[in-house]
Coordinates of C-alpha atoms and ligand atoms in Angstrom, one line a residue:
M330 CA 30.8 -47.4 15.1
T331 CA 32.4 -48.9 11.8
L332 CA 32.5 -45.6 10.2
L333 CA 33.6 -44.0 13.4
K334 CA 36.8 -46.5 13.4
F335 CA 37.4 -45.9 9.9
F336 CA 38.1 -42.3 10.6
S337 CA 40.1 -42.8 14.1
D338 CA 42.9 -44.0 11.8
F339 CA 42.8 -41.3 9.5
V340 CA 46.1 -38.6 9.9
I341 CA 46.0 -35.4 8.1
N342 CA 46.9 -36.7 4.9
D343 CA 44.2 -39.4 4.8
Y344 CA 41.5 -36.3 5.7
L345 CA 43.3 -34.2 2.7
S346 CA 42.9 -37.1 0.4
F347 CA 39.0 -37.7 1.3
I348 CA 38.2 -33.9 0.7
G349 CA 40.2 -34.0 -2.2
V350 CA 38.2 -37.4 -3.7
F351 CA 35.2 -35.6 -2.4
L352 CA 35.5 -32.7 -4.3
T353 CA 36.5 -34.7 -7.5
L354 CA 33.6 -36.5 -7.5
Y355 CA 31.6 -33.5 -7.0
V356 CA 32.7 -31.5 -9.2
A357 CA 32.8 -34.5 -12.1
Y358 CA 29.2 -34.7 -11.3
Y359 CA 28.6 -31.3 -11.3
Y360 CA 29.5 -31.2 -14.9
F361 CA 28.3 -34.2 -16.3
K362 CA 24.8 -33.3 -15.0
Y363 CA 26.0 -29.9 -17.2
F364 CA 26.7 -31.5 -20.1
T365 CA 24.2 -33.4 -19.9
R366 CA 21.9 -30.8 -19.5
V367 CA 18.2 -30.5 -21.4
N368 CA 18.6 -28.4 -24.1
P369 CA 22.0 -26.5 -23.8
L370 CA 21.7 -23.1 -24.5
P371 CA 24.0 -20.3 -24.5
G372 CA 25.3 -19.0 -21.8
P373 CA 28.5 -17.6 -19.2
F374 CA 30.1 -20.8 -18.2
P375 CA 29.4 -22.0 -14.6
L376 CA 31.3 -22.9 -11.6
P377 CA 30.3 -26.3 -9.5
L378 CA 28.2 -24.6 -5.8
F379 CA 28.9 -21.0 -7.4
G380 CA 27.3 -21.0 -11.0
N381 CA 27.9 -18.0 -12.2
L382 CA 27.7 -15.7 -9.0
F383 CA 30.9 -14.5 -10.1
Q384 CA 30.2 -13.1 -13.3
F385 CA 27.1 -11.6 -11.7
F386 CA 29.7 -10.2 -8.9
W387 CA 31.7 -8.5 -11.7
Y388 CA 28.6 -6.4 -13.1
N389 CA 27.3 -6.2 -9.4
D390 CA 23.9 -5.7 -11.1
L391 CA 21.7 -8.3 -12.5
K392 CA 20.2 -5.9 -15.5
L393 CA 23.8 -4.9 -16.8
F394 CA 24.6 -9.0 -16.4
F395 CA 21.9 -9.7 -18.3
I396 CA 21.9 -7.4 -21.1
N397 CA 25.7 -8.2 -21.5
C398 CA 24.7 -12.0 -21.7
Q399 CA 22.0 -11.3 -24.3
K400 CA 24.8 -9.3 -26.4
K401 CA 27.2 -11.8 -26.3
Y402 CA 24.8 -15.2 -27.0
G403 CA 21.3 -14.0 -28.1
D404 CA 17.5 -14.1 -27.3
I405 CA 17.7 -16.8 -25.4
F406 CA 20.4 -17.9 -22.8
E407 CA 20.8 -19.5 -19.2
V408 CA 22.1 -18.6 -16.2
Y409 CA 23.3 -20.3 -12.9
L410 CA 22.5 -18.1 -10.0
G411 CA 21.3 -20.7 -7.5
I412 CA 19.5 -23.0 -10.3
R413 CA 19.3 -23.0 -13.8
R414 CA 17.4 -19.6 -15.2
I415 CA 16.4 -19.6 -18.8
V416 CA 16.2 -15.7 -19.9
L417 CA 13.9 -15.0 -22.7
N418 CA 14.4 -11.8 -24.4
R419 CA 11.9 -11.9 -27.4
P420 CA 8.2 -10.7 -26.9
E421 CA 6.7 -13.8 -28.7
D422 CA 8.8 -15.9 -26.4
I423 CA 6.8 -14.8 -23.2
E424 CA 3.5 -15.1 -25.0
K425 CA 2.7 -18.4 -23.0
L426 CA 4.2 -17.4 -20.1
L427 CA 2.1 -14.4 -19.6
M428 CA -1.1 -15.6 -20.6
P429 CA -4.2 -14.8 -18.7
S430 CA -5.6 -18.0 -18.2
T431 CA -7.0 -19.6 -14.7
K432 CA -5.7 -22.9 -16.7
S433 CA -2.3 -21.8 -17.0
Q434 CA 0.8 -24.1 -16.1
Y435 CA 2.8 -20.4 -15.6
L436 CA 1.0 -19.3 -12.4
M437 CA 4.2 -19.8 -10.2
R438 CA 6.7 -16.9 -10.0
F439 CA 9.2 -19.2 -8.1
P440 CA 9.3 -22.9 -6.8
Y441 CA 9.7 -23.8 -3.2
T442 CA 12.7 -21.4 -2.3
Q443 CA 14.6 -22.5 1.1
G444 CA 16.2 -19.4 1.2
L445 CA 12.8 -17.4 1.3
D446 CA 11.4 -20.5 3.8
E447 CA 14.0 -19.6 6.1
L448 CA 12.7 -15.8 6.0
G449 CA 9.2 -16.8 6.5
M450 CA 8.1 -15.9 3.4
M451 CA 7.3 -19.2 1.4
G452 CA 3.9 -20.1 0.8
K453 CA 2.3 -16.5 2.3
G454 CA 1.3 -13.2 0.9
I455 CA 1.1 -12.8 -2.9
L456 CA 4.5 -11.9 -4.2
A457 CA 6.7 -14.8 -3.4
N458 CA 3.6 -17.4 -2.8
H459 CA 4.1 -20.5 -4.9
N460 CA 1.0 -22.6 -3.2
L461 CA -1.6 -21.5 -5.8
K462 CA -4.6 -22.2 -3.2
S463 CA -3.2 -19.6 -0.9
W464 CA -1.7 -17.5 -2.8
R465 CA -5.4 -17.4 -5.0
Y466 CA -7.4 -16.9 -2.1
N467 CA -4.6 -13.9 -0.6
R468 CA -4.8 -11.7 -3.9
Q469 CA -8.6 -11.9 -4.4
F470 CA -8.6 -10.0 -0.9
F471 CA -5.7 -7.8 -1.8
T472 CA -7.2 -7.3 -5.6
Q473 CA -11.0 -6.7 -4.0
A474 CA -9.8 -4.0 -1.0
I475 CA -7.0 -1.9 -3.7
L476 CA -9.4 -1.7 -7.1
A477 CA -12.4 -0.5 -4.6
P478 CA -13.5 3.0 -5.8
K479 CA -13.5 4.0 -2.6
F480 CA -9.1 3.5 -2.5
S481 CA -8.9 5.4 -5.1
H482 CA -10.4 8.2 -4.0
E483 CA -8.4 8.0 -0.2
A484 CA -5.2 7.5 -2.5
I485 CA -5.6 10.4 -4.2
D486 CA -6.6 12.8 -1.1
W487 CA -3.5 11.1 0.4
T488 CA -1.3 12.2 -2.7
N489 CA -2.5 15.8 -1.8
K490 CA -2.1 15.9 2.1
L491 CA 1.4 14.1 1.7
F492 CA 2.6 16.5 -1.0
N493 CA 2.0 19.6 1.1
E494 CA 3.4 18.2 3.6
L495 CA 6.6 17.3 1.7
E496 CA 6.3 21.0 0.4
G497 CA 6.4 21.9 4.3
Y498 CA 9.9 20.3 4.3
W499 CA 11.3 21.8 1.2
N500 CA 9.8 25.4 1.4
K501 CA 12.0 25.6 4.8
L502 CA 15.3 23.3 3.4
Y503 CA 15.8 24.5 0.4
L504 CA 13.1 27.2 -1.1
K505 CA 13.9 30.3 1.0
E506 CA 15.6 33.1 -1.3
E507 CA 18.8 33.0 0.4
I508 CA 19.5 29.3 0.0
I509 CA 18.6 29.6 -3.7
R510 CA 20.8 32.6 -3.9
E511 CA 23.5 30.7 -2.2
N512 CA 23.1 27.6 -4.4
K513 CA 22.0 25.5 -1.6
N514 CA 18.4 24.2 -3.2
V515 CA 20.4 20.8 -3.9
L516 CA 18.4 17.8 -2.7
D517 CA 18.7 14.1 -3.0
F518 CA 15.1 13.7 -5.2
S519 CA 15.5 9.8 -4.7
A520 CA 15.5 10.1 -0.9
W521 CA 12.9 12.4 -0.6
L522 CA 10.2 10.3 -2.9
N523 CA 11.6 7.2 -1.5
R524 CA 10.4 8.6 2.0
Y525 CA 6.8 9.9 0.3
T526 CA 6.0 6.9 -1.6
N527 CA 6.8 4.8 1.8
D528 CA 4.3 6.9 4.2
M529 CA 2.1 6.9 1.2
I530 CA 2.0 3.2 0.7
I531 CA 1.4 2.9 4.8
V532 CA -1.2 5.4 5.5
L533 CA -3.4 3.7 2.5
T534 CA -2.5 -0.2 3.5
T535 CA -3.2 0.4 7.1
G536 CA -4.8 3.8 7.7
E537 CA -1.8 4.4 10.1
R538 CA 0.5 7.6 9.7
S539 CA 4.2 7.0 8.8
Y540 CA 6.5 9.8 9.9
T541 CA 9.5 8.6 7.2
M542 CA 9.6 12.0 5.2
A543 CA 9.8 14.0 8.8
G544 CA 12.4 11.8 9.7
Y545 CA 14.4 12.4 6.7
F546 CA 13.5 16.2 7.2
N547 CA 15.3 15.9 10.9
I548 CA 18.8 15.1 9.5
Q549 CA 18.9 17.7 7.1
G550 CA 19.2 20.4 9.3
D551 CA 18.8 21.9 12.7
E552 CA 15.4 22.6 12.9
K553 CA 13.1 19.2 13.6
A554 CA 9.7 18.4 12.3
D555 CA 6.3 19.2 14.0
H556 CA 5.4 15.1 14.9
P557 CA 6.7 13.8 18.2
L558 CA 10.2 12.6 18.1
P559 CA 9.6 9.0 19.4
I560 CA 6.7 8.2 16.5
V561 CA 9.4 9.4 14.0
D562 CA 12.4 7.4 14.9
D563 CA 9.7 4.6 15.1
S564 CA 9.0 5.4 11.7
E565 CA 12.2 5.4 10.7
K566 CA 13.1 2.5 12.1
F567 CA 10.6 0.4 9.9
V568 CA 11.5 1.7 6.9
R569 CA 15.2 1.1 7.5
A570 CA 14.6 -2.6 8.4
F571 CA 12.2 -2.9 5.2
R572 CA 15.1 -1.1 3.1
K573 CA 17.7 -3.4 4.3
H574 CA 15.5 -6.8 3.6
L575 CA 14.7 -5.4 0.1
L576 CA 18.2 -4.6 -0.6
N577 CA 19.2 -8.1 0.8
V578 CA 16.6 -10.4 -0.3
A579 CA 18.8 -11.7 -3.0
I580 CA 21.3 -13.3 -0.9
F581 CA 18.2 -15.6 0.2
V582 CA 17.4 -16.3 -3.6
L583 CA 20.6 -16.5 -5.4
L584 CA 22.9 -18.1 -2.8
P585 CA 23.1 -22.0 -2.2
P586 CA 22.5 -22.6 1.5
F587 CA 25.4 -24.3 2.1
I588 CA 27.0 -20.9 1.2
R589 CA 24.7 -19.0 3.4
H590 CA 24.6 -21.6 6.2
Y591 CA 28.7 -22.3 6.5
V592 CA 30.3 -19.6 4.9
P593 CA 31.3 -16.9 8.1
F594 CA 30.6 -13.7 7.0
V595 CA 27.4 -14.6 5.0
K596 CA 25.9 -16.8 7.7
S597 CA 26.3 -13.7 10.2
K598 CA 24.9 -11.7 7.9
A599 CA 21.8 -14.2 7.1
N600 CA 21.0 -14.3 10.6
D601 CA 20.8 -10.6 10.8
L602 CA 18.4 -10.5 7.9
I603 CA 16.5 -13.2 9.4
Q604 CA 16.3 -11.4 13.0
N605 CA 15.7 -8.0 10.5
V606 CA 12.6 -9.5 8.5
R607 CA 11.4 -11.3 12.1
S608 CA 11.2 -7.5 13.7
I609 CA 9.0 -6.1 10.6
Y610 CA 6.6 -9.0 11.3
D611 CA 6.4 -7.9 14.6
R612 CA 5.6 -4.8 13.9
I613 CA 3.3 -5.5 11.1
D614 CA 1.6 -7.9 14.0
T615 CA 0.8 -5.1 16.5
I616 CA -0.8 -3.1 13.8
V617 CA -3.2 -5.9 12.8
K618 CA -4.1 -6.2 16.4
R619 CA -4.7 -2.8 17.1
R620 CA -6.9 -2.4 14.2
R621 CA -8.8 -5.9 15.0
E622 CA -9.7 -4.4 18.2
E623 CA -10.5 -0.8 16.8
I624 CA -13.0 -2.7 14.5
K625 CA -14.8 -4.9 17.2
N626 CA -15.3 -1.6 19.1
T627 CA -16.8 0.5 16.4
P628 CA -20.6 -0.5 16.4
L629 CA -22.2 -2.3 13.0
D630 CA -23.8 0.6 11.7
K631 CA -21.1 2.9 12.4
P632 CA -18.4 2.9 8.9
L633 CA -15.0 1.8 9.4
P634 CA -12.1 3.2 7.0
H635 CA -11.0 2.3 3.5
D636 CA -7.6 1.4 4.0
M637 CA -6.3 -1.8 3.0
L638 CA -6.1 -3.5 6.5
T639 CA -9.4 -2.6 7.5
S640 CA -10.8 -4.3 4.2
V641 CA -9.1 -7.4 4.5
I642 CA -9.8 -8.0 8.3
T643 CA -13.2 -7.5 7.5
A644 CA -13.5 -9.6 3.8
N645 CA -16.2 -12.5 4.7
T646 CA -17.0 -11.0 8.0
P647 CA -20.7 -9.6 8.6
R648 CA -19.1 -5.9 8.1
D649 CA -17.8 -7.4 4.5
I650 CA -20.3 -5.7 1.7
N651 CA -18.8 -7.4 -1.0
Y652 CA -19.3 -11.0 0.7
T653 CA -17.5 -13.5 -1.4
K654 CA -19.4 -16.8 -1.6
T655 CA -16.2 -18.5 -4.2
V656 CA -12.9 -17.8 -5.7
G657 CA -12.3 -20.2 -8.7
G658 CA -15.0 -22.5 -7.4
E659 CA -13.7 -23.1 -4.0
A660 CA -16.1 -21.8 -1.4
L661 CA -14.7 -19.0 0.4
E662 CA -16.6 -18.5 4.1
R663 CA -13.5 -18.0 6.8
P664 CA -11.9 -14.4 7.2
L665 CA -8.1 -14.3 6.9
N666 CA -6.1 -14.5 9.8
D667 CA -3.8 -12.8 11.1
I668 CA -0.8 -14.2 9.4
E669 CA -2.4 -14.2 6.1
I670 CA -3.0 -10.5 6.8
R671 CA 1.2 -9.9 8.3
H672 CA 2.0 -11.1 4.3
I673 CA -0.6 -9.3 2.6
M674 CA 0.4 -6.4 4.4
F675 CA 4.4 -7.3 3.8
D676 CA 3.7 -7.1 -0.2
A677 CA 1.9 -4.1 -0.3
F678 CA 4.9 -2.4 1.7
I679 CA 7.6 -4.6 -0.7
G680 CA 5.0 -3.8 -4.0
G681 CA 4.3 -0.2 -3.5
T682 CA 7.3 1.7 -2.1
D683 CA 10.3 0.9 -4.4
T684 CA 8.5 0.9 -7.6
T685 CA 6.6 4.2 -7.2
A686 CA 9.8 5.8 -5.9
N687 CA 12.1 4.8 -8.6
M688 CA 9.6 5.7 -11.3
I689 CA 9.0 8.7 -10.7
T690 CA 13.0 9.9 -9.8
F691 CA 13.4 7.7 -13.4
I692 CA 10.3 10.3 -15.0
T693 CA 12.1 13.3 -13.5
Y694 CA 15.3 12.7 -15.3
Y695 CA 14.3 11.7 -18.5
I696 CA 12.1 15.1 -18.6
A697 CA 15.0 17.2 -17.9
H698 CA 16.9 15.8 -20.4
H699 CA 14.3 15.8 -22.7
P700 CA 13.0 20.0 -22.9
D701 CA 10.7 19.2 -25.6
V702 CA 9.1 16.8 -23.7
K703 CA 8.9 18.6 -20.6
K704 CA 7.7 21.7 -22.5
K705 CA 4.1 19.8 -24.2
M706 CA 4.0 18.3 -20.6
L707 CA 3.9 21.4 -18.8
E708 CA 1.4 22.7 -21.7
E709 CA -0.9 19.7 -20.8
I710 CA -0.7 20.4 -17.3
D711 CA -1.3 23.9 -17.1
R712 CA -4.5 23.4 -19.2
V713 CA -5.7 21.1 -17.0
F714 CA -5.6 23.2 -14.3
Q715 CA -5.9 26.9 -15.7
G716 CA -2.7 28.2 -14.0
D717 CA -3.9 27.2 -10.7
R718 CA -0.6 25.8 -9.0
T719 CA -2.0 25.0 -5.6
R720 CA -5.2 23.7 -5.5
P721 CA -5.7 20.3 -5.0
I722 CA -5.8 17.6 -7.6
T723 CA -8.9 15.8 -8.4
E724 CA -10.2 12.2 -9.9
S725 CA -11.2 14.1 -12.9
D726 CA -7.7 16.3 -13.7
F727 CA -6.1 12.5 -12.8
H728 CA -8.1 11.4 -16.1
N729 CA -7.5 14.4 -18.2
L730 CA -3.4 13.7 -18.1
K731 CA -3.1 11.8 -21.0
Y732 CA 0.5 12.9 -21.8
C733 CA 1.8 12.3 -18.3
E734 CA 0.3 8.8 -18.4
A735 CA 2.6 9.0 -22.2
I736 CA 5.7 10.0 -20.1
I737 CA 5.3 7.4 -17.7
K738 CA 5.0 4.8 -19.7
E739 CA 8.1 5.7 -22.3
V740 CA 10.0 6.1 -19.3
D741 CA 9.2 2.5 -18.4
R742 CA 9.7 1.1 -21.6
V743 CA 13.3 2.7 -21.9
H744 CA 13.9 2.3 -18.3
P745 CA 12.0 -0.4 -16.7
V746 CA 11.7 0.1 -12.9
A747 CA 10.6 -4.0 -13.0
N748 CA 13.2 -5.1 -15.4
M749 CA 12.9 -8.9 -14.7
M750 CA 10.2 -11.2 -13.9
A751 CA 10.5 -15.0 -13.4
R752 CA 8.2 -17.7 -13.8
Y753 CA 8.3 -21.3 -12.6
S754 CA 6.7 -23.8 -15.1
Q755 CA 4.6 -26.9 -13.9
E756 CA 4.5 -29.0 -16.8
P757 CA 6.3 -30.3 -19.8
D758 CA 5.8 -27.3 -22.7
E759 CA 7.6 -26.0 -25.9
I760 CA 8.5 -22.3 -25.3
A761 CA 11.1 -20.5 -27.6
G762 CA 11.2 -23.5 -29.6
Y763 CA 12.9 -25.7 -27.2
N764 CA 10.7 -28.3 -25.5
W765 CA 11.3 -27.9 -21.2
P766 CA 10.7 -30.1 -18.5
A767 CA 8.5 -29.3 -15.7
G768 CA 10.3 -27.2 -13.2
T769 CA 12.2 -25.3 -15.6
M770 CA 12.8 -21.4 -14.5
F771 CA 12.2 -18.6 -16.9
H772 CA 12.9 -15.3 -16.5
I773 CA 11.3 -12.5 -18.6
N774 CA 14.1 -9.7 -19.4
A775 CA 12.0 -6.6 -19.8
V776 CA 15.1 -4.3 -20.9
T777 CA 15.4 -5.9 -23.9
I778 CA 11.8 -7.2 -24.4
H779 CA 10.9 -2.9 -24.3
R780 CA 13.4 -2.3 -26.8
H781 CA 12.8 -5.0 -29.2
K782 CA 13.6 -3.9 -32.9
D783 CA 10.9 -6.4 -34.1
H784 CA 8.2 -4.5 -32.0
W785 CA 9.3 -1.2 -31.6
D786 CA 10.5 2.0 -34.2
E787 CA 13.5 3.5 -33.0
P788 CA 13.3 1.1 -30.0
N789 CA 17.0 3.4 -28.2
K790 CA 14.9 6.6 -29.3
F791 CA 12.7 8.2 -25.9
N792 CA 9.7 9.1 -27.3
P793 CA 6.2 9.5 -25.4
D794 CA 4.1 10.5 -28.6
R795 CA 4.5 7.2 -29.8
W796 CA 1.7 6.4 -27.2
M797 CA -0.2 9.6 -28.2
V798 CA -1.1 8.3 -31.7
K799 CA -4.7 7.5 -32.0
D800 CA -5.6 3.8 -31.4
F801 CA -1.8 3.1 -31.0
E802 CA -1.3 -0.5 -28.8
P803 CA 2.0 -1.9 -28.9
Y804 CA 2.3 -5.5 -29.1
K805 CA 0.9 -7.3 -26.0
Y806 CA 3.6 -8.9 -24.7
S807 CA 6.5 -6.0 -25.9
F808 CA 6.0 -3.9 -23.2
V809 CA 5.4 -5.1 -19.7
M810 CA 5.5 -2.6 -17.6
F811 CA 3.1 -4.4 -15.1
G812 CA 3.6 -8.1 -16.1
G813 CA 0.8 -9.7 -17.3
G814 CA -1.5 -13.0 -16.8
L815 CA -3.1 -13.7 -14.0
R816 CA 0.0 -12.7 -11.4
V817 CA 0.1 -9.0 -13.2
C818 CA 0.8 -6.3 -10.8
P819 CA -2.3 -6.1 -8.4
G820 CA -1.6 -2.8 -7.8
R821 CA -1.1 -0.8 -11.0
K822 CA -4.2 1.4 -10.7
L823 CA -2.6 2.9 -7.8
A824 CA 0.5 3.0 -9.3
M825 CA -0.7 5.1 -11.9
I826 CA -2.6 7.4 -10.0
E827 CA 0.1 8.0 -7.4
L828 CA 2.9 8.9 -10.3
I829 CA 0.3 10.7 -12.2
C830 CA -0.9 12.9 -9.8
L831 CA 2.7 13.6 -8.1
M832 CA 4.1 14.6 -11.5
A833 CA 1.5 17.1 -11.7
L834 CA 1.9 18.4 -8.4
L835 CA 5.5 18.5 -8.9
F836 CA 5.7 20.0 -12.3
R837 CA 2.9 22.7 -12.2
K838 CA 4.5 24.5 -9.2
Y839 CA 8.2 23.7 -9.0
D840 CA 11.4 23.7 -11.8
I841 CA 13.4 20.6 -11.2
D842 CA 16.6 20.7 -12.9
L843 CA 19.8 17.8 -12.6
V844 CA 22.9 19.4 -10.5
D845 CA 25.0 17.4 -13.2
M846 CA 23.2 17.2 -16.7
K847 CA 26.1 14.7 -17.5
A848 CA 26.3 12.5 -14.8
P849 CA 24.1 9.1 -16.0
L850 CA 21.2 8.0 -14.0
K851 CA 22.8 6.2 -10.5
T852 CA 21.2 2.2 -10.4
K853 CA 21.3 -0.7 -8.9
S854 CA 19.2 -3.7 -10.1
I855 CA 18.1 -6.9 -8.7
G856 CA 14.6 -7.8 -9.6
I857 CA 13.6 -4.3 -9.8
T858 CA 15.7 -0.9 -10.9
T859 CA 16.7 1.4 -7.9
C860 CA 18.1 4.6 -8.1
T861 CA 20.9 5.5 -5.6
E862 CA 20.8 9.5 -5.7
L863 CA 19.6 12.0 -7.7
L864 CA 20.7 15.1 -7.3
V865 CA 18.5 17.6 -8.2
K866 CA 18.0 21.8 -7.6
V867 CA 14.1 22.8 -7.0
K868 CA 12.9 26.5 -7.2
L869 CA 9.6 27.7 -7.6
R870 CA 7.8 28.1 -11.4
N871 CA 8.4 31.6 -12.8
Ligands
LIG1101 C1 5.5 2.2 -11.0 C2 4.6 1.1 -9.9 C3 4.9 -0.3 -10.2 C4 5.5 -1.3 -10.9 C5 6.4 -1.0 -12.1 C6 5.1 -2.5 -10.9 C7 5.6 -3.6 -11.5 C8 5.2 -4.8 -11.2 C9 5.5 -6.6 -11.7 C10 6.4 -6.4 -13.2 C11 4.7 -7.3 -11.5 C12 5.4 -8.7 -11.8 C13 3.9 -9.1 -12.5 C14 4.0 -10.3 -13.1 O1 5.0 -11.0 -13.0 O2 3.8 -10.8 -14.2 C15 4.2 -6.8 -9.9 C16 3.9 -7.9 -8.9 C17 3.0 -7.4 -7.9 N1 3.3 -6.1 -7.4 FE1 3.4 -3.9 -8.6 N2 4.4 -2.6 -9.4 C18 4.0 -1.2 -9.2 C19 3.6 -0.7 -8.1 C20 2.5 -1.4 -7.0 C21 2.0 -0.9 -6.0 C22 1.6 -0.1 -6.1 C23 1.8 -2.2 -5.5 C24 0.2 -2.4 -4.3 C25 0.1 -1.6 -3.5 C26 1.9 -3.4 -5.9 C27 1.7 -4.6 -5.6 C28 2.5 -5.9 -6.4 C29 2.0 -7.0 -5.7 C30 1.1 -7.6 -4.7 C31 3.2 -8.1 -6.9 C32 2.5 -9.6 -7.0 C33 1.4 -10.3 -7.5 C34 1.0 -11.9 -7.1 O3 2.5 -12.3 -7.5 O4 0.2 -12.3 -7.9 N3 3.0 -3.1 -7.2 N4 4.4 -5.5 -10.1

């Protein structure tokens, strides 16, 4: 009442003075906190409320922003994006963060983040889960499903089937003689491979087909794919919703809630993204329900499919052949519920699409720029397949393609797809020679770590042969393609299967040349680096 009376006597000038005093106090408080912070490190100077957002927007790319900060400020610096972030660029400094121990205090990737909660992601699934009990539980089932040998067989099987489908589209669009003669055999490799990995991860995780390659084919020319249009459109809608989520989720991590809730343009965008993610959840929920029904209607003595969804639904039920009694000493007697399953599926889609699609795109770019590497790779592929360019690839081929594996590692070393990883400390600790309180946010800058001069000979040289030297093993923390510790990527085996098999299937049969050899690789990066376009020309190999 008294407060109301106080404001009711205000005229416009009083309001302005009030706002002025409030802002001055806020700015004074902000800089008091800034100048009295623990371990002041070099880094770009932050602004109240926005932190270093303006410097970040200047580059509009996290990888470039961090590379430039490292050049300017050295191997350890700080940035303010949402919160204070300590960025580590020396392999030795990340050792404790990635130590594989259940006692590690670096099991959290993020603290509670209001933005991710608004998206319904906090405390759920695997990737962004800060609730360690629930993360362990989910991860256990995820790993069990994805590392099962039958799952790997399925992965190789589907790589072959979906590659045949991809070839069918390419044959019609780009490989006809007259098209090649007229130089029209040009395609966006990154867009096609993104659709491929998307269809792959969906069928492997849900056991249901998605038709995003068909959707892309349908918009390339007049001819339509054989699959019914409504199913294709449905897949398209789903993949577009996912893309939208991935491209914009940073708004919920890097922007302070105030900006998201009150700045008009940002607010409507944030609301739209929340609706978008809910539509994805609805879609996954429908798939989960359908599968539950199918499993219920399958007699106990009949085998079930080997996709991840079936595994996580049946885990800890009488249908589970690997019944797990404990995880970390805690009894596990209940099966996963629908929300847990939804987020496990969601994380598999997030983890398994863009990473693999971009990796194969970067590989293609690097191979095109290194004819000596291409020659050796083709020699290996031809040796393994004995010149047969059509038979399906097998698990034993996969194990014999060692030079292809070396190329993958070297491409990731010089151009990591996961350019940045995060860890949030739960206890005070010494890192990089400083004592930090609990609740410090660390970032591992894979881009600079992978080229650190103390650990790599000729770090800027693209040289897959370094991986072929007998007994070569890099210093553990100087190569973090899949991260490390207990939060290491659980999809790494699947990723290598997909990448090696795809390289073999693509390059044993096709010449894939860049349209513009002088153009740099077009990328954009936040936590992962994505290729925005890679135009290539395809034709059958001679
Ligand atoms: C080339 C392909 C891939 C790369 C480079 C990659 C890289 C990574 C990296 C660097 C991390 C963070 C690890 C850490 O913080 O220590 C990660 C986590 C994760 N990845 Fe992958 N990944 C790939 C493919 C996949 C695939 C195919 C899947 C699943 C289908 C997957 C699922 C996940 C999940 C669920 C996590 C979170 C793990 C956790 O928080 O416990 N990834 N990945």
